[in-house]
CSV table of C-alpha atoms in Angstrom, one decimal:
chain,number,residue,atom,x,y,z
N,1,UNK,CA,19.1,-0.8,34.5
N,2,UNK,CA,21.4,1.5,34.1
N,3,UNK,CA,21.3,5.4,32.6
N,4,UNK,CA,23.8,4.5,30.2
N,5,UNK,CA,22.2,1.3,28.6
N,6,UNK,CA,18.9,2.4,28.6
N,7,UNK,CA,20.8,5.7,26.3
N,8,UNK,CA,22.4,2.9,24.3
N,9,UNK,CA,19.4,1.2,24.4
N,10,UNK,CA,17.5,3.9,22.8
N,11,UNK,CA,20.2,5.2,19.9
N,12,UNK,CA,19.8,1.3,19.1
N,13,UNK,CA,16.1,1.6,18.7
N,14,UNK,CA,16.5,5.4,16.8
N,15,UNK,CA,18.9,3.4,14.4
N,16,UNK,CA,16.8,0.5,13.4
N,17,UNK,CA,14.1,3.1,13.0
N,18,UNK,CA,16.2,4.9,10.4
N,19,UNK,CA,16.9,1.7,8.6
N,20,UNK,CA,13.2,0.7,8.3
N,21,UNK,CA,11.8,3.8,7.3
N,22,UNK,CA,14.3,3.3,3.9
N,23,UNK,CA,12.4,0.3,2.8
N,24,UNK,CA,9.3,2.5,2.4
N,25,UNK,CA,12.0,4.6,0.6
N,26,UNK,CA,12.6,2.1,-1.4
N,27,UNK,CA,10.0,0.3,-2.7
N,28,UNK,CA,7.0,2.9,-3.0
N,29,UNK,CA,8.6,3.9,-5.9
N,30,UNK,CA,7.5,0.9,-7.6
N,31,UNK,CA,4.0,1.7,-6.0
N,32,UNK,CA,3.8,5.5,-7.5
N,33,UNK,CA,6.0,5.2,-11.0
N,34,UNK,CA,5.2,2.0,-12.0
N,35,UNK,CA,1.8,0.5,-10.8
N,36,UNK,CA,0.0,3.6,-10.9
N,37,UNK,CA,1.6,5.8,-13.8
N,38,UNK,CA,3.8,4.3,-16.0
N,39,UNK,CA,2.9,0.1,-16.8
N,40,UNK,CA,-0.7,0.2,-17.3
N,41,UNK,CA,-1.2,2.4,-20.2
N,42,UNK,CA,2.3,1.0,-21.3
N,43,UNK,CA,2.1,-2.8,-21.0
N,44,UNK,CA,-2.0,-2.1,-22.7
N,45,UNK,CA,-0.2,-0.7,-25.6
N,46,UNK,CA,2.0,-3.3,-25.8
N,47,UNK,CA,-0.8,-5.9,-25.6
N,48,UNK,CA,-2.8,-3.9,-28.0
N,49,UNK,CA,0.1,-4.2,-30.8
N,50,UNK,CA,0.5,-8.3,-30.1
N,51,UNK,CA,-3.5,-8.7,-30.5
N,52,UNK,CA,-5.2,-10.0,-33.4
N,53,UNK,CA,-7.8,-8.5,-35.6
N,54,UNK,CA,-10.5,-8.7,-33.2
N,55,UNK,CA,-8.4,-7.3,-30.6
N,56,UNK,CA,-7.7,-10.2,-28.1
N,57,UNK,CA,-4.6,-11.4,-27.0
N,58,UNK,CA,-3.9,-15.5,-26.3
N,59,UNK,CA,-2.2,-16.2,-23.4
N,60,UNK,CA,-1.4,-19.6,-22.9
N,61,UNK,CA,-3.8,-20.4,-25.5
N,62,UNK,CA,-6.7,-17.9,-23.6
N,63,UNK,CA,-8.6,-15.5,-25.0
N,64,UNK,CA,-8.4,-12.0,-23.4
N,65,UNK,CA,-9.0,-8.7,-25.0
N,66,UNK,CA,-5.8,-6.6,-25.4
N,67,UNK,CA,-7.7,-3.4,-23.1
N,68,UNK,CA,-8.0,-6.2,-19.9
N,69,UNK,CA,-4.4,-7.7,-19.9
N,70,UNK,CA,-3.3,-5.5,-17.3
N,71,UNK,CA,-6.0,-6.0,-14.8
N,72,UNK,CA,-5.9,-9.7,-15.4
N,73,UNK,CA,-2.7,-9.7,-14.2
N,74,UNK,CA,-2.9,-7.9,-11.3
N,75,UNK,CA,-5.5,-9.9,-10.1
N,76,UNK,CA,-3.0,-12.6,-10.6
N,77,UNK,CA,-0.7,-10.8,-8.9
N,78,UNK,CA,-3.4,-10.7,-5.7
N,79,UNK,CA,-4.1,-14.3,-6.4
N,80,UNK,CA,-0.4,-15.3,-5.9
N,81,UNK,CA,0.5,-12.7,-2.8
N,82,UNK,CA,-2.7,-14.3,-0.8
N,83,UNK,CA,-1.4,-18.0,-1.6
N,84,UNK,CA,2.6,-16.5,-0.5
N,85,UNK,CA,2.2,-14.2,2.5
N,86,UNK,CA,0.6,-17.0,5.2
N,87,UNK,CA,3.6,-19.2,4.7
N,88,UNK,CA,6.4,-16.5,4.9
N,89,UNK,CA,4.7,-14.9,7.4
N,90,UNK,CA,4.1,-17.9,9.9
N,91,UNK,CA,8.3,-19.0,8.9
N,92,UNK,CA,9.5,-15.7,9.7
N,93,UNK,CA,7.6,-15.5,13.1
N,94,UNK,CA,8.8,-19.7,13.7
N,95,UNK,CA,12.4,-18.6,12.7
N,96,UNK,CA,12.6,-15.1,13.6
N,97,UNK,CA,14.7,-14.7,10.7
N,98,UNK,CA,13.0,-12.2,8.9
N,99,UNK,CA,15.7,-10.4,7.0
N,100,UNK,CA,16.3,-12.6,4.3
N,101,UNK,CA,12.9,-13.0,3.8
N,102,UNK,CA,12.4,-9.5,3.5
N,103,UNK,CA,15.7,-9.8,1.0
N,104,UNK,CA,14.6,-12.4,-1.0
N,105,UNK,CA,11.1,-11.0,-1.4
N,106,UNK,CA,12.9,-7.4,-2.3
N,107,UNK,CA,15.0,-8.3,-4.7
N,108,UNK,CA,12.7,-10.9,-6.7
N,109,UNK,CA,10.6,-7.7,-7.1
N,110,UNK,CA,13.2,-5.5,-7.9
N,111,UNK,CA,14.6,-7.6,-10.5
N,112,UNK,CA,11.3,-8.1,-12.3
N,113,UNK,CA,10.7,-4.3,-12.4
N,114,UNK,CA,14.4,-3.4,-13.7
N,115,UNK,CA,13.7,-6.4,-16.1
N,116,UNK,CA,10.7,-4.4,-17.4
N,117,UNK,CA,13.3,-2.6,-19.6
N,118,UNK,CA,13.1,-5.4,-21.8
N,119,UNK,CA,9.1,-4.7,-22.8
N,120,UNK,CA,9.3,-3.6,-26.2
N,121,UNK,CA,7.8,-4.6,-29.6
N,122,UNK,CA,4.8,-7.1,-28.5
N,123,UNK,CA,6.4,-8.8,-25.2
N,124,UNK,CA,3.1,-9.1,-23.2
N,125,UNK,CA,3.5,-11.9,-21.9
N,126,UNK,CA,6.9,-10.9,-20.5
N,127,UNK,CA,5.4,-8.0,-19.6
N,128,UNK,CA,2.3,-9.7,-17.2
N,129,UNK,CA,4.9,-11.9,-16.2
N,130,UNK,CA,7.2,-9.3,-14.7
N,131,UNK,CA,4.1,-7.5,-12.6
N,132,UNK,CA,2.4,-11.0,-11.2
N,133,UNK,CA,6.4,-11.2,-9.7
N,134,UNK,CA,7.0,-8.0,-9.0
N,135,UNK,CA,3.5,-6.9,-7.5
N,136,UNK,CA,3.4,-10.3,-5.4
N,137,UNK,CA,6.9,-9.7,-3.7
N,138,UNK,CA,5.6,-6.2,-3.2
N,139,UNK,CA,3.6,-7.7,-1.1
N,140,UNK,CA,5.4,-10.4,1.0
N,141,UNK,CA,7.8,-7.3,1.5
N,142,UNK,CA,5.7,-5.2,2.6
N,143,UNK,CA,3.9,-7.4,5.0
N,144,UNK,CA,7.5,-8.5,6.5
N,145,UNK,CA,8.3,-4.7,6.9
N,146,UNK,CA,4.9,-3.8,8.8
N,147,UNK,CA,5.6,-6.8,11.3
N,148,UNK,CA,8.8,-5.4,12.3
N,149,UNK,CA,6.7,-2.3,13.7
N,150,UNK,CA,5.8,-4.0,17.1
N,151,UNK,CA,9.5,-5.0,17.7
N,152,UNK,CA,11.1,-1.2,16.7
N,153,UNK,CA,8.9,0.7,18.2
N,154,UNK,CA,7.1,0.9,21.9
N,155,UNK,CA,4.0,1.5,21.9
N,156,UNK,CA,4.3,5.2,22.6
N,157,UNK,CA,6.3,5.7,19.5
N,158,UNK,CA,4.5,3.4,17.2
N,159,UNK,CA,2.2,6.4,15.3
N,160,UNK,CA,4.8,9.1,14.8
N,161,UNK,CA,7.5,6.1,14.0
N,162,UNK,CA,4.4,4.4,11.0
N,163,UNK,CA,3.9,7.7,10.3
N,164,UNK,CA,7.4,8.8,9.3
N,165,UNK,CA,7.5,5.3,7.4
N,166,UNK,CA,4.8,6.2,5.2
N,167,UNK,CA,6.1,9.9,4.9
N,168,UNK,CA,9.9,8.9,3.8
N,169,UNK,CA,7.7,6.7,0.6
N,170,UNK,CA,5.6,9.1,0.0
N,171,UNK,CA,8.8,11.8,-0.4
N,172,UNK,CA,10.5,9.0,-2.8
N,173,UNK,CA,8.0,8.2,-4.6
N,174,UNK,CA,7.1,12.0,-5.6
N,175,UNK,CA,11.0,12.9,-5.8
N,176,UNK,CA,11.8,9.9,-8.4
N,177,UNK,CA,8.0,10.6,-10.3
N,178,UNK,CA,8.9,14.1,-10.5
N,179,UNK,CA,12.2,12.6,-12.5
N,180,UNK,CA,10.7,10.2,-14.5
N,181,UNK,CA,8.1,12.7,-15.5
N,182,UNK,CA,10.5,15.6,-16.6
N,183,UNK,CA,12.5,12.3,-18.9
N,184,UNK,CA,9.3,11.2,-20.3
N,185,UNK,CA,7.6,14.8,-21.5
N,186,UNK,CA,10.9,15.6,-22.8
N,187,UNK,CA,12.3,12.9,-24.3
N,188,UNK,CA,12.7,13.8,-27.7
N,189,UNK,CA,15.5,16.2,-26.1
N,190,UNK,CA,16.8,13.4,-24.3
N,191,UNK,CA,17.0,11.6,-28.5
N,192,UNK,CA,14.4,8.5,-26.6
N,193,UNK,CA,11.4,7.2,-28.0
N,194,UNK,CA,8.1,7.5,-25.7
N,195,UNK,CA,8.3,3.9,-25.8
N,196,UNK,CA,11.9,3.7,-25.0
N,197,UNK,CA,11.3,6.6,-22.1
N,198,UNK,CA,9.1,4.4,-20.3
N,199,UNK,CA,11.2,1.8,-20.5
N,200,UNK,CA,14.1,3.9,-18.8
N,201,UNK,CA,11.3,5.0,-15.9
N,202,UNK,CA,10.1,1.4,-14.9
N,203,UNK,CA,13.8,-0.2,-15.0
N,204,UNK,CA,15.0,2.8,-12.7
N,205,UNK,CA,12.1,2.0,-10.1
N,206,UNK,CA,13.6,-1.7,-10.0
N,207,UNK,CA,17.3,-0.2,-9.4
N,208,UNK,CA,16.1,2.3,-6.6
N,209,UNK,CA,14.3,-0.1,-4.9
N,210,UNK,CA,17.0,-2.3,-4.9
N,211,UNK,CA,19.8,0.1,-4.3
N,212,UNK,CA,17.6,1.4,-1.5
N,213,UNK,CA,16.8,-2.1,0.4
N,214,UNK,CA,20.6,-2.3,1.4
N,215,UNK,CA,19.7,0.2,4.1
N,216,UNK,CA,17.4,-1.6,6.0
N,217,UNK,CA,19.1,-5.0,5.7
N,218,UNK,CA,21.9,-3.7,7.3
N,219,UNK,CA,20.4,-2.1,10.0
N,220,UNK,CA,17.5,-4.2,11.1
N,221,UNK,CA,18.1,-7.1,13.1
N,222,UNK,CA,16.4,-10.2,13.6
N,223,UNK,CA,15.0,-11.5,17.1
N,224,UNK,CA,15.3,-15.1,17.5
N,225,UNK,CA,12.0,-16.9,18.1
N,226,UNK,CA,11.2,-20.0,20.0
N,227,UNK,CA,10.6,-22.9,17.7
N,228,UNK,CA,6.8,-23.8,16.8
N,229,UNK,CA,5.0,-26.0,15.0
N,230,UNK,CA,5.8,-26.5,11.6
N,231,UNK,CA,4.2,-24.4,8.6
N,232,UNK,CA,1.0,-25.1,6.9
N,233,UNK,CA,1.1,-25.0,3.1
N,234,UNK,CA,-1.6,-21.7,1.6
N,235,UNK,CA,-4.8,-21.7,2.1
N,236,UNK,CA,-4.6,-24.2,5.1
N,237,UNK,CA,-2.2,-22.0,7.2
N,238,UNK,CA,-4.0,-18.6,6.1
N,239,UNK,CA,-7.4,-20.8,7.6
N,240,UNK,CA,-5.0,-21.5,10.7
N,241,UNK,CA,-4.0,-17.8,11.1
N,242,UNK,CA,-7.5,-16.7,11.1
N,243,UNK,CA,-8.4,-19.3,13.6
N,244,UNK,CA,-5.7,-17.9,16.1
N,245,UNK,CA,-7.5,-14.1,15.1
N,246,UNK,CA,-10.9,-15.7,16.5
N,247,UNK,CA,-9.4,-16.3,19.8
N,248,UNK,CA,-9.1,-12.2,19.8
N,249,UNK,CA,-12.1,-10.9,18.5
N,250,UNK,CA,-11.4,-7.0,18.8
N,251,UNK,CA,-8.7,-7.1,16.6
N,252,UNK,CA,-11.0,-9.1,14.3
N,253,UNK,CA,-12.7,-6.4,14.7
N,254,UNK,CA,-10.8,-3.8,13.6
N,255,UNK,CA,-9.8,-5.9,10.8
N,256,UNK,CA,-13.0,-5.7,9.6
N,257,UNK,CA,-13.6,-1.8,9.6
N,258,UNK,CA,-10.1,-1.5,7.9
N,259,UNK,CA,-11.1,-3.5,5.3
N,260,UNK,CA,-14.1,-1.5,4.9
N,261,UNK,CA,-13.3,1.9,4.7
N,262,UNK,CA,-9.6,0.9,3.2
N,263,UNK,CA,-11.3,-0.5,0.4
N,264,UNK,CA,-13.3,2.8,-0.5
N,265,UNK,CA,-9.5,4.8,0.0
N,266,UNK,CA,-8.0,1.9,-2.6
N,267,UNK,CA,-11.3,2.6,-4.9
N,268,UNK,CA,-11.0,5.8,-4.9
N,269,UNK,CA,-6.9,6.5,-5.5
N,270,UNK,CA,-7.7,3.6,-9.1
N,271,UNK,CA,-10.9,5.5,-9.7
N,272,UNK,CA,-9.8,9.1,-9.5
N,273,UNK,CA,-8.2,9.4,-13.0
N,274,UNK,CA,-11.5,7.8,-14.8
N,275,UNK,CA,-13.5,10.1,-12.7
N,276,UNK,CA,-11.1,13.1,-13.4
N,277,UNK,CA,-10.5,12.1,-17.4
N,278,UNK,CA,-14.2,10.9,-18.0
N,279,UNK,CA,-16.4,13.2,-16.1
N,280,UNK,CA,-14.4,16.1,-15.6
N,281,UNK,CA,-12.8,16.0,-19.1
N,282,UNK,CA,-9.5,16.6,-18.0
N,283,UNK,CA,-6.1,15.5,-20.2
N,284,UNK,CA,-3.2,13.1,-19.5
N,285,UNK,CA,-1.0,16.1,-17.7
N,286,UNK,CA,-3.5,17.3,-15.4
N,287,UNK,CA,-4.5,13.9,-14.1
N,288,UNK,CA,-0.6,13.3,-13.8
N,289,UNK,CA,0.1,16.6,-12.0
N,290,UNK,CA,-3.0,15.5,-9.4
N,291,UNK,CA,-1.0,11.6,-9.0
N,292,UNK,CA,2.3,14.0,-8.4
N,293,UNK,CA,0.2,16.4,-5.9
N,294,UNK,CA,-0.6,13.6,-3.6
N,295,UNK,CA,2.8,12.1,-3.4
N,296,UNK,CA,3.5,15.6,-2.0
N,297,UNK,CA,0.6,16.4,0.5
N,298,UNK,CA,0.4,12.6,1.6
N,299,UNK,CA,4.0,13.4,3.0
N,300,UNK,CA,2.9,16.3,4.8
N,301,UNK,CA,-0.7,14.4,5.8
N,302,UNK,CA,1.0,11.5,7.1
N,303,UNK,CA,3.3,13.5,9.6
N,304,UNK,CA,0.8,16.1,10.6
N,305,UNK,CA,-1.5,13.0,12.0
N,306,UNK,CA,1.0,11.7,13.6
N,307,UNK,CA,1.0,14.5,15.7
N,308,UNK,CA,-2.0,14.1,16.2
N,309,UNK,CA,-2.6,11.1,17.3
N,310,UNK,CA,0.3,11.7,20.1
N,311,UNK,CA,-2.8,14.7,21.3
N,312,UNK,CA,-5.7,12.6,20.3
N,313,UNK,CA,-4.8,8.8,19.8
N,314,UNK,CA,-4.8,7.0,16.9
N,315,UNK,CA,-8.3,5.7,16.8
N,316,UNK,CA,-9.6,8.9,17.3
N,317,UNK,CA,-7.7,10.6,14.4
N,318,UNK,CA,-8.4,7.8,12.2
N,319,UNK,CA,-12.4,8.2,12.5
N,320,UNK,CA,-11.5,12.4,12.1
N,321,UNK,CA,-9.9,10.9,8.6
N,322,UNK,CA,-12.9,9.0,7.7
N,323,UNK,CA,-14.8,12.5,8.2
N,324,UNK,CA,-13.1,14.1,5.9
N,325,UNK,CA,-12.5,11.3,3.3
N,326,UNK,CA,-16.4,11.9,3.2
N,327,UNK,CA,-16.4,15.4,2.9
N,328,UNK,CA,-13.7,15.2,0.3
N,329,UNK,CA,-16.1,12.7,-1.7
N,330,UNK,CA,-19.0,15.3,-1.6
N,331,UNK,CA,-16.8,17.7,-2.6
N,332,UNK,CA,-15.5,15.7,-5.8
N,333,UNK,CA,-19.3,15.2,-6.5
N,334,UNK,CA,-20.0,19.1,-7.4
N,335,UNK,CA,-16.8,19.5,-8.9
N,336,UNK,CA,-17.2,21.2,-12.5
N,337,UNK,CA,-16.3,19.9,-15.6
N,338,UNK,CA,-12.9,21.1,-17.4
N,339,UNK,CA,-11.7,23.0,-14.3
N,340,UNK,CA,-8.3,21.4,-13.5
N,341,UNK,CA,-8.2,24.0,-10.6
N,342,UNK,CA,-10.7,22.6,-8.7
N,343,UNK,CA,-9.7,18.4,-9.2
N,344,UNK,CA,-6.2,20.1,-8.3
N,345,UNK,CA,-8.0,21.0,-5.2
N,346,UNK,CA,-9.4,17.6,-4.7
N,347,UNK,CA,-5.9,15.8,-5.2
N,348,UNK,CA,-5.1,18.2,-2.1
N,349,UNK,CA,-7.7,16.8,0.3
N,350,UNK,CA,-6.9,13.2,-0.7
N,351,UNK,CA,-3.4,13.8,-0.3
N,352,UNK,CA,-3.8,15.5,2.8
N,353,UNK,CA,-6.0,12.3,4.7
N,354,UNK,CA,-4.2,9.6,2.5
N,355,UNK,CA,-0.9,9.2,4.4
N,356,UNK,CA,-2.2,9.6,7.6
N,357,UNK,CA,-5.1,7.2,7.2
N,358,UNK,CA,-2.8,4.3,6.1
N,359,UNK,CA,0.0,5.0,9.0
N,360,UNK,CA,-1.9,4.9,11.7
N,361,UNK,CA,-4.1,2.3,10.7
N,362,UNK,CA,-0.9,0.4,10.4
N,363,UNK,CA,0.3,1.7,13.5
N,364,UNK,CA,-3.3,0.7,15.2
N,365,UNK,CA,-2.9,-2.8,14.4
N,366,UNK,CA,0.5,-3.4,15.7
N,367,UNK,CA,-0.8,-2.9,19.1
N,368,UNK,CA,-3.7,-5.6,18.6
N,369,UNK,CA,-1.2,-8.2,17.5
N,370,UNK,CA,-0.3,-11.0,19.8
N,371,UNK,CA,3.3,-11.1,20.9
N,372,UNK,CA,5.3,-13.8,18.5
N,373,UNK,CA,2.8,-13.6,15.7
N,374,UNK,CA,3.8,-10.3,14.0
N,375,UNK,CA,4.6,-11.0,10.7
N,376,UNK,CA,1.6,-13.9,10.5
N,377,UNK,CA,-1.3,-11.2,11.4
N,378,UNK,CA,0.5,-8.6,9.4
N,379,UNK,CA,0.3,-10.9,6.5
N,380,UNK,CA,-3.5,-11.0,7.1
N,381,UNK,CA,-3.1,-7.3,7.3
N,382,UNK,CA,-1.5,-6.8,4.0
N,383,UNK,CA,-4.2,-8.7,2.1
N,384,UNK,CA,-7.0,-6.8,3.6
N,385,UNK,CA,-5.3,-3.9,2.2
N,386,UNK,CA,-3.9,-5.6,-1.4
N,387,UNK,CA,-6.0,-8.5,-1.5
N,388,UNK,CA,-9.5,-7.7,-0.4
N,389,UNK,CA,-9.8,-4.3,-2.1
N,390,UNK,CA,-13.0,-5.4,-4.8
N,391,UNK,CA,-16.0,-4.0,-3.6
N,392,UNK,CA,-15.4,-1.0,-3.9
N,393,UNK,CA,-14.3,-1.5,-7.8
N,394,UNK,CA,-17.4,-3.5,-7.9
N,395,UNK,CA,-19.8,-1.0,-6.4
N,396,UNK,CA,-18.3,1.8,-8.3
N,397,UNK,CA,-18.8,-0.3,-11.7
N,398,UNK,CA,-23.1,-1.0,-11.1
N,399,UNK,CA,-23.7,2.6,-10.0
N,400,UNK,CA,-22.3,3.8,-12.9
N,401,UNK,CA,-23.9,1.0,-15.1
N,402,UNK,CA,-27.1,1.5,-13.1
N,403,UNK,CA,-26.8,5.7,-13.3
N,404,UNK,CA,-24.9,6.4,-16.2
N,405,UNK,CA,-23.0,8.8,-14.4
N,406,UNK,CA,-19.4,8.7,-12.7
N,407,UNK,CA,-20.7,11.7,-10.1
N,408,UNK,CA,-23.3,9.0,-8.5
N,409,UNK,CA,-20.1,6.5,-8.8
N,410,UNK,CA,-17.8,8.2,-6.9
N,411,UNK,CA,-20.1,9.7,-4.4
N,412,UNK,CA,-21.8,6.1,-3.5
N,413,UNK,CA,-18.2,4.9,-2.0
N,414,UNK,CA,-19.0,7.6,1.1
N,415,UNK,CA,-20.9,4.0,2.2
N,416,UNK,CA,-17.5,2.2,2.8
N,417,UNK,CA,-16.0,5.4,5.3
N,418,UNK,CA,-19.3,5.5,6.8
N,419,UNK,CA,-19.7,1.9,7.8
N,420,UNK,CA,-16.0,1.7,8.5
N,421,UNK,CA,-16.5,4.8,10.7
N,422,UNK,CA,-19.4,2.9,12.5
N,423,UNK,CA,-17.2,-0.4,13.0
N,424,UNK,CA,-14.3,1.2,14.1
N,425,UNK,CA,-16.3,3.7,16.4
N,426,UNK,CA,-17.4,0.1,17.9
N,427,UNK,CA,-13.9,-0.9,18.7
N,428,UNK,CA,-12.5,-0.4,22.1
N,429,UNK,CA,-9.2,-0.4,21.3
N,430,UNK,CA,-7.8,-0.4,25.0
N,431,UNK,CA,-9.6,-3.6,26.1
N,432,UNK,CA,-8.4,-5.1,22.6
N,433,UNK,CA,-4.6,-4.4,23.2
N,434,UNK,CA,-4.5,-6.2,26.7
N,435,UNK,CA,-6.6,-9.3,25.1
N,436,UNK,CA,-3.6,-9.8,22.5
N,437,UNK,CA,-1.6,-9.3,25.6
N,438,UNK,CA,0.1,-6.1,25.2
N,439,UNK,CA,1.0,-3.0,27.5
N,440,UNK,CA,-1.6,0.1,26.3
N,441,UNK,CA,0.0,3.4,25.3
N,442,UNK,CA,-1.3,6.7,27.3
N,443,UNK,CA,-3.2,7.6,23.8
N,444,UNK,CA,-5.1,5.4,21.1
């Protein structure tokens, strides 16, 4: 092969790159302004107003109190992604036509979000409607962007090219919070509501994330696949995906000890704010300004362990991550009460271990999947990270039933980065990359 096609070759490749880090661009806004700011405390206050005099709310005739609505329908949200994923997954990877499955999946979502303008008075149900869509086609998007990793990247680029994905969301979503944040404090300058503010915030999420998807659509391509057997329906071909995973048992493996110590990272970015608001008595702005802080940092973390993984390897930089989630934890535990300074400080360490952790996890996986199966395994993947995320939840909620206090509750989670330390110290990543049949990188 020529020096001139493998140049071409490679401004191709440096192209598509571009393109796919702007879907992260895109749709981690919905991630940061929405999800984790804006719609819960909204869409509760909305429920709250709808409910009757005992409080509850009656969807489809059910009984549910006004204060759970939300978290009901994210776990519907789960519910539907898991039931989803395993059949666009395993058609993308028959097909190979992955791009207007990634479209369709992109633009469901971003219509439900912009449609979240619509939420006022006592729209609940709208409003739990809107995020069981929109947080399900977050989802199948994301998984269908992660499976294009393998195909953009060799694997000697893989880290610094996961980690530059999860940088440009990270750099979005703190750019359009930082907006939404200055509309919402001020916006009786502005002559809005609060109510009406919000509005504004979570319909602009929707527009950016599909003004921002036209980017990668028109620079990612597809690759055609040979033409396989035909596609389970739900559970059945998620049972069939995990029986292909039991023919490779390292990356099984290293499933496992991401679900573990992910879960304790996803427990501890929802359980930050009760910690910081409950136990720290800290108000509304500070805990904000910490959510804003990590946007930040996590762009910075995520780049900075890409680097070092290209002197390290991934695996190695992941278990230093799980070190300092740890430390990070112990730290939180002594933290003093109404000293924003110090949670300030705390938002810092997360920030700084949050990007990195999640890139080159992703990165870690894309060497362990079979050729041809990409988007399948990735959709196992994504609900290890989305769908699997409740023990943590679970084992913060008894310690602090059990304890009484949120300091044993946030320090008991340093079991989920210890074991997942221990399971992924266990993994030998080399001998688990040629099993799924793929060339091993100089460092991992």
């Amino acid at each position: 092969m020529g020096t001139e096609t493998l140049v071409a070759e490679a401004a191709d490749r440096r192209r598509e790159q571009r393109g796919w880090y702007f879907y992260d661009w895109a749709c981690s806004v919905y991630s940061t302004s929405v999800l984790t700011v804006f719609l819960g405390p909204y869409l509760t206050s909305v429920a709250e107003d709808a409910a009757d005099a005992d409080g509850y709310v009656h969807p489809l005739g059910v009984p549910v109190r006004a204060g759970s609505f939300f978290a009901y329908s994210v776990s519907l949200s789960v519910i539907a992604a898991v039931l989803v994923m395993p059949l666009v997954g395993a058609a993308a990877d028959r097909t190979g036509r992955k791009k207007p499955l990634l479209a369709a999946a992109a633009y469901t979502g971003a219509a439900a979000t912009t449609a979240m303008f619509f939420l006022g008075g006592d729209r609940y149900l709208l409003g739990g409607v809107l995020l069981i869509v929109a947080n399900a086609a977050s989802a199948v998007g994301a998984m269908l962007y992660n499976s294009y990793l393998p195909q953009i990247a060799p694997p000697e680029e893989r880290d610094a090219v996961s980690s530059r994905g999860w940088a440009f969301g990270y750099a979005a979503g703190s750019l359009v919070l930082v907006v939404n944040l200055v509309l919402y404090t001020a916006h009786d300058s502005f002559g809005l509501s609060e109510g009406m503010a919000v509005r504004i915030c979570l319909a602009s999420a929707g527009l950016w994330w599909g003004a921002f998807t036209l980017v990668p659509l028109r620079r990612l391509r597809d690759r055609r696949a040979p033409a396989k057997e035909a596609t389970a329906p739900g559970f059945r071909q998620l049972a069939a995906t995990v029986r292909d995973m039991r023919r490779h048992p390292l990356t099984l493996a290293f499933l496992l000890a991401y679900l573990v110590y992910n879960d304790g990272i996803q427990t501890v970015i929802s359980q930050a704010s009760i910690y910081g608001s409950e136990e720290l008595d800290l108000g509304q702005s500070t805990l904000i300004g910490a959510v804003l802080l990590v946007q930040v940092l996590a762009v910075a973390g995520a780049l900075g362990m890409g680097r070092l993984a290209r002197i390290y390897g991934a695996k190695r930089t992941i278990l230093g991550s799980l070190v300092a989630w740890t430390v990070t934890l112990a730290a939180g535990y002594f933290l003093p009460a109404g000293a924003p300074v110090w949670f300030f400080v705390l938002a810092a360490g997360i920030g700084l271990v949050l990007g990195g952790s999640q890139a080159l996890s992703r990165s870690l996986f894309s060497h362990l999947v079979p050729p041809g199966k990409e988007a399948e395994y990735f959709s196992a993947y994504e609900m290890s990270d989305r769908g699997m995320s409740w023990l943590g939840p679970l084992l913060f909620g008894i310690t602090y039933q059990l304890t009484g206090s949120y300091r044993d509750a946030i320090i008991s989670l340093v079991a989920f980065f210890a074991l997942g330390f221990v399971l992924l110290a266990r993994v030998p990543v080399r001998q688990a990359i040629r099993d799924a049949g793929n060339a091993v990188p100089e460092k991992i």
